[in-house]
Amino acid sequence: MPIKNRFAEMQAEITAWRRHLHENPELLFDTHETAAFVAQKLKEFGVDEVVTGIGRTGVVGVIRGRRNDSGRVIGLRADMDALPIEEATGLPHASKVPGKMHACGHDGHTAMLLGAAKYLAETRNFDGTAVVIFQPAEEGGGGGKEMVDDGLMERFGIDEVYGMHNMPGFPVGQFAIRPGPFFASADEFEIKVEGKGGHAAMPHTTVDTTLAASHIVVALQSIVSRNLDPLKQLVVSVTSFRTDTGAHNVIPQKAILRGTVRTLDPEVRDMAEKRLKEVCERTAEAFGAVARVAYTRGYPVMANAEEQTEFAAAVAEKVTGACGPAPQIMGGEDFAFMLEARPGAYILVGNGDTAMVHHPKYDFNDEAIPAGCSWWAEVVESRMPVS
Ligand code: NI
């Protein structure tokens, strides 16, 4: 079945929702207006149950199929939050909120899943239950984890879960997916280095914190180049280097380094954490300084399940005639927590030739709406067919 005619009819309506959300961006868990808008729409559509406040500002809608002989429950997830970026598109529907914008297309994701919910509530042409999940705080807050910790999967009896993200640079409305590790884990570290401050003209009376910290930055590069299997992927980036003095004639007492570690392999993640601590502590020691490492694990590796990925690709082929292989992405994605809790798959949908996500000139492409909505609806109808 190609793109569903119903979504071609609904495109203007869904586009209007999307642009309304775009004009009114909200950050992290602070998605109160967005959640209220979503809950209101779900009620208007006649969705059987609408539950708010899951994972703080998350919203869940339950849509029962015409039959429920299968007893199956499929979760469909969209994210609702925006980014702390000043919009520079100059579009008529640009953000009305200074310093905040939907620069990752979560406005589009939310609107497309609302469109699918409206269609599924109208038609109910499936044997089982569809659960639409709208999560806050994908951009760093771990809203997906909060919803899972809040009992999302058990409470609604979800068996499988699916997600979708737009991708600039791919032809609009074209899908791409891959099985296994897809998005990277995203961890943070902070290294406190302490030497012995003093007069910059008498370095022999000090322990030069700047020098020790500089050697740490260089030595950390050896984790990727010397400790990692060359066939695997790992990023170790030091992104901030600050000392406790700005003076040109003072050797500082303390320095703080910050950065991020990304990988697609849980064993590589363990190795990087262990080596990071060893390299920092021992390099500092070689210079007579002391380093203390705080390592914080963020989003885990997001891995697609084999069977559900094959199914998701087959549905995408039905909708648009093709589904391409997606590259692995070193960015993090907190749908990872839902895929740790249940088998499922995450798919990319092309956003056409637009600015990249997280760029001030990015905008979600409304031409992707019919394909995106059709994929959601077809996932439910094909996975739980009425025989
Ligand atoms: Ni995003």
PDB file of C-alpha atoms in Angstrom, residues 231-332:
ATOM      1  CA  LEU A 231      37.532  -1.813  13.463  1.00  0.00           C
ATOM      2  CA  LYS A 232      35.373  -0.213  16.182  1.00  0.00           C
ATOM      3  CA  GLN A 233      34.156   3.340  16.785  1.00  0.00           C
ATOM      4  CA  LEU A 234      34.874   5.690  19.662  1.00  0.00           C
ATOM      5  CA  VAL A 235      34.977   9.461  20.130  1.00  0.00           C
ATOM      6  CA  VAL A 236      36.786  11.064  23.102  1.00  0.00           C
ATOM      7  CA  SER A 237      36.527  14.859  22.916  1.00  0.00           C
ATOM      8  CA  VAL A 238      37.788  17.396  25.445  1.00  0.00           C
ATOM      9  CA  THR A 239      35.483  20.355  24.894  1.00  0.00           C
ATOM     10  CA  SER A 240      36.366  22.716  27.748  1.00  0.00           C
ATOM     11  CA  PHE A 241      39.669  23.672  29.453  1.00  0.00           C
ATOM     12  CA  ARG A 242      39.540  26.239  32.265  1.00  0.00           C
ATOM     13  CA  THR A 243      42.040  27.304  34.921  1.00  0.00           C
ATOM     14  CA  ASP A 244      41.356  29.268  38.066  1.00  0.00           C
ATOM     15  CA  THR A 245      43.312  32.314  36.951  1.00  0.00           C
ATOM     16  CA  GLY A 246      43.182  34.600  33.956  1.00  0.00           C
ATOM     17  CA  ALA A 247      46.446  36.359  34.745  1.00  0.00           C
ATOM     18  CA  HIS A 248      49.444  36.113  32.421  1.00  0.00           C
ATOM     19  CA  ASN A 249      51.905  36.000  35.330  1.00  0.00           C
ATOM     20  CA  VAL A 250      50.288  33.388  37.588  1.00  0.00           C
ATOM     21  CA  ILE A 251      50.589  29.622  37.342  1.00  0.00           C
ATOM     22  CA  PRO A 252      47.141  28.361  38.373  1.00  0.00           C
ATOM     23  CA  GLN A 253      46.393  26.044  41.244  1.00  0.00           C
ATOM     24  CA  LYS A 254      43.503  24.239  39.558  1.00  0.00           C
ATOM     25  CA  ALA A 255      42.218  23.364  36.093  1.00  0.00           C
ATOM     26  CA  ILE A 256      38.957  21.763  35.008  1.00  0.00           C
ATOM     27  CA  LEU A 257      38.610  19.798  31.780  1.00  0.00           C
ATOM     28  CA  ARG A 258      35.250  18.668  30.431  1.00  0.00           C
ATOM     29  CA  GLY A 259      34.232  16.539  27.500  1.00  0.00           C
ATOM     30  CA  THR A 260      32.236  13.672  26.034  1.00  0.00           C
ATOM     31  CA  VAL A 261      32.701   9.987  25.155  1.00  0.00           C
ATOM     32  CA  ARG A 262      30.643   8.370  22.354  1.00  0.00           C
ATOM     33  CA  THR A 263      30.639   4.771  21.165  1.00  0.00           C
ATOM     34  CA  LEU A 264      28.424   2.129  19.545  1.00  0.00           C
ATOM     35  CA  ASP A 265      29.711  -0.785  21.663  1.00  0.00           C
ATOM     36  CA  PRO A 266      29.051  -1.325  25.395  1.00  0.00           C
ATOM     37  CA  GLU A 267      32.452  -3.055  25.873  1.00  0.00           C
ATOM     38  CA  VAL A 268      34.254  -0.144  24.247  1.00  0.00           C
ATOM     39  CA  ARG A 269      32.321   2.142  26.578  1.00  0.00           C
ATOM     40  CA  ASP A 270      33.630   0.248  29.639  1.00  0.00           C
ATOM     41  CA  MET A 271      37.177   0.330  28.255  1.00  0.00           C
ATOM     42  CA  ALA A 272      37.026   4.081  27.554  1.00  0.00           C
ATOM     43  CA  GLU A 273      35.770   4.868  31.055  1.00  0.00           C
ATOM     44  CA  LYS A 274      38.516   2.753  32.668  1.00  0.00           C
ATOM     45  CA  ARG A 275      41.340   4.113  30.473  1.00  0.00           C
ATOM     46  CA  LEU A 276      40.157   7.708  30.849  1.00  0.00           C
ATOM     47  CA  LYS A 277      40.590   7.479  34.616  1.00  0.00           C
ATOM     48  CA  GLU A 278      43.981   5.735  34.388  1.00  0.00           C
ATOM     49  CA  VAL A 279      45.400   8.134  31.787  1.00  0.00           C
ATOM     50  CA  CYS A 280      44.273  11.223  33.707  1.00  0.00           C
ATOM     51  CA  GLU A 281      45.447  10.098  37.143  1.00  0.00           C
ATOM     52  CA  ARG A 282      48.832   8.783  36.033  1.00  0.00           C
ATOM     53  CA  THR A 283      49.638  11.604  33.619  1.00  0.00           C
ATOM     54  CA  ALA A 284      48.937  14.123  36.370  1.00  0.00           C
ATOM     55  CA  GLU A 285      51.095  12.100  38.742  1.00  0.00           C
ATOM     56  CA  ALA A 286      54.019  12.191  36.306  1.00  0.00           C
ATOM     57  CA  PHE A 287      53.989  15.991  36.611  1.00  0.00           C
ATOM     58  CA  GLY A 288      53.516  16.023  40.380  1.00  0.00           C
ATOM     59  CA  ALA A 289      49.870  17.042  40.083  1.00  0.00           C
ATOM     60  CA  VAL A 290      46.667  15.224  41.054  1.00  0.00           C
ATOM     61  CA  ALA A 291      43.702  14.496  38.745  1.00  0.00           C
ATOM     62  CA  ARG A 292      40.234  13.430  39.871  1.00  0.00           C
ATOM     63  CA  VAL A 293      37.807  12.152  37.244  1.00  0.00           C
ATOM     64  CA  ALA A 294      34.021  12.279  37.480  1.00  0.00           C
ATOM     65  CA  TYR A 295      32.538  10.123  34.713  1.00  0.00           C
ATOM     66  CA  THR A 296      28.767  10.298  34.154  1.00  0.00           C
ATOM     67  CA  ARG A 297      26.979   7.764  31.972  1.00  0.00           C
ATOM     68  CA  GLY A 298      24.290   9.331  29.785  1.00  0.00           C
ATOM     69  CA  TYR A 299      22.199   7.742  27.038  1.00  0.00           C
ATOM     70  CA  PRO A 300      23.123   4.112  26.295  1.00  0.00           C
ATOM     71  CA  VAL A 301      23.810   2.731  22.806  1.00  0.00           C
ATOM     72  CA  MET A 302      20.534   2.673  20.855  1.00  0.00           C
ATOM     73  CA  ALA A 303      20.237  -0.715  19.158  1.00  0.00           C
ATOM     74  CA  ASN A 304      17.460  -1.807  16.782  1.00  0.00           C
ATOM     75  CA  ALA A 305      16.140  -5.375  17.199  1.00  0.00           C
ATOM     76  CA  GLU A 306      16.649  -7.574  14.091  1.00  0.00           C
ATOM     77  CA  GLU A 307      13.098  -8.808  13.543  1.00  0.00           C
ATOM     78  CA  GLN A 308      11.392  -5.462  14.167  1.00  0.00           C
ATOM     79  CA  THR A 309      13.928  -3.706  11.917  1.00  0.00           C
ATOM     80  CA  GLU A 310      13.143  -6.067   9.049  1.00  0.00           C
ATOM     81  CA  PHE A 311       9.438  -5.451   9.599  1.00  0.00           C
ATOM     82  CA  ALA A 312       9.887  -1.654   9.812  1.00  0.00           C
ATOM     83  CA  ALA A 313      11.892  -1.662   6.559  1.00  0.00           C
ATOM     84  CA  ALA A 314       9.224  -3.765   4.814  1.00  0.00           C
ATOM     85  CA  VAL A 315       6.545  -1.284   5.917  1.00  0.00           C
ATOM     86  CA  ALA A 316       8.666   1.640   4.638  1.00  0.00           C
ATOM     87  CA  GLU A 317       9.029  -0.136   1.284  1.00  0.00           C
ATOM     88  CA  LYS A 318       5.259  -0.576   1.123  1.00  0.00           C
ATOM     89  CA  VAL A 319       4.727   3.133   1.807  1.00  0.00           C
ATOM     90  CA  THR A 320       7.292   4.685  -0.544  1.00  0.00           C
ATOM     91  CA  GLY A 321       8.589   1.805  -2.664  1.00  0.00           C
ATOM     92  CA  ALA A 322      12.058   1.793  -1.086  1.00  0.00           C
ATOM     93  CA  CYS A 323      13.935   1.792   2.213  1.00  0.00           C
ATOM     94  CA  GLY A 324      17.655   2.528   2.225  1.00  0.00           C
ATOM     95  CA  PRO A 325      20.391   1.459   4.644  1.00  0.00           C
ATOM     96  CA  ALA A 326      21.053   4.125   7.293  1.00  0.00           C
ATOM     97  CA  PRO A 327      24.566   4.984   8.481  1.00  0.00           C
ATOM     98  CA  GLN A 328      25.501   4.633  12.141  1.00  0.00           C
ATOM     99  CA  ILE A 329      25.292   7.971  13.959  1.00  0.00           C
ATOM    100  CA  MET A 330      27.622   9.031  16.798  1.00  0.00           C
ATOM    101  CA  GLY A 331      24.930  11.287  18.281  1.00  0.00           C
ATOM    102  CA  GLY A 332      22.899  10.043  21.269  1.00  0.00           C
TER     103      GLY A 332
END
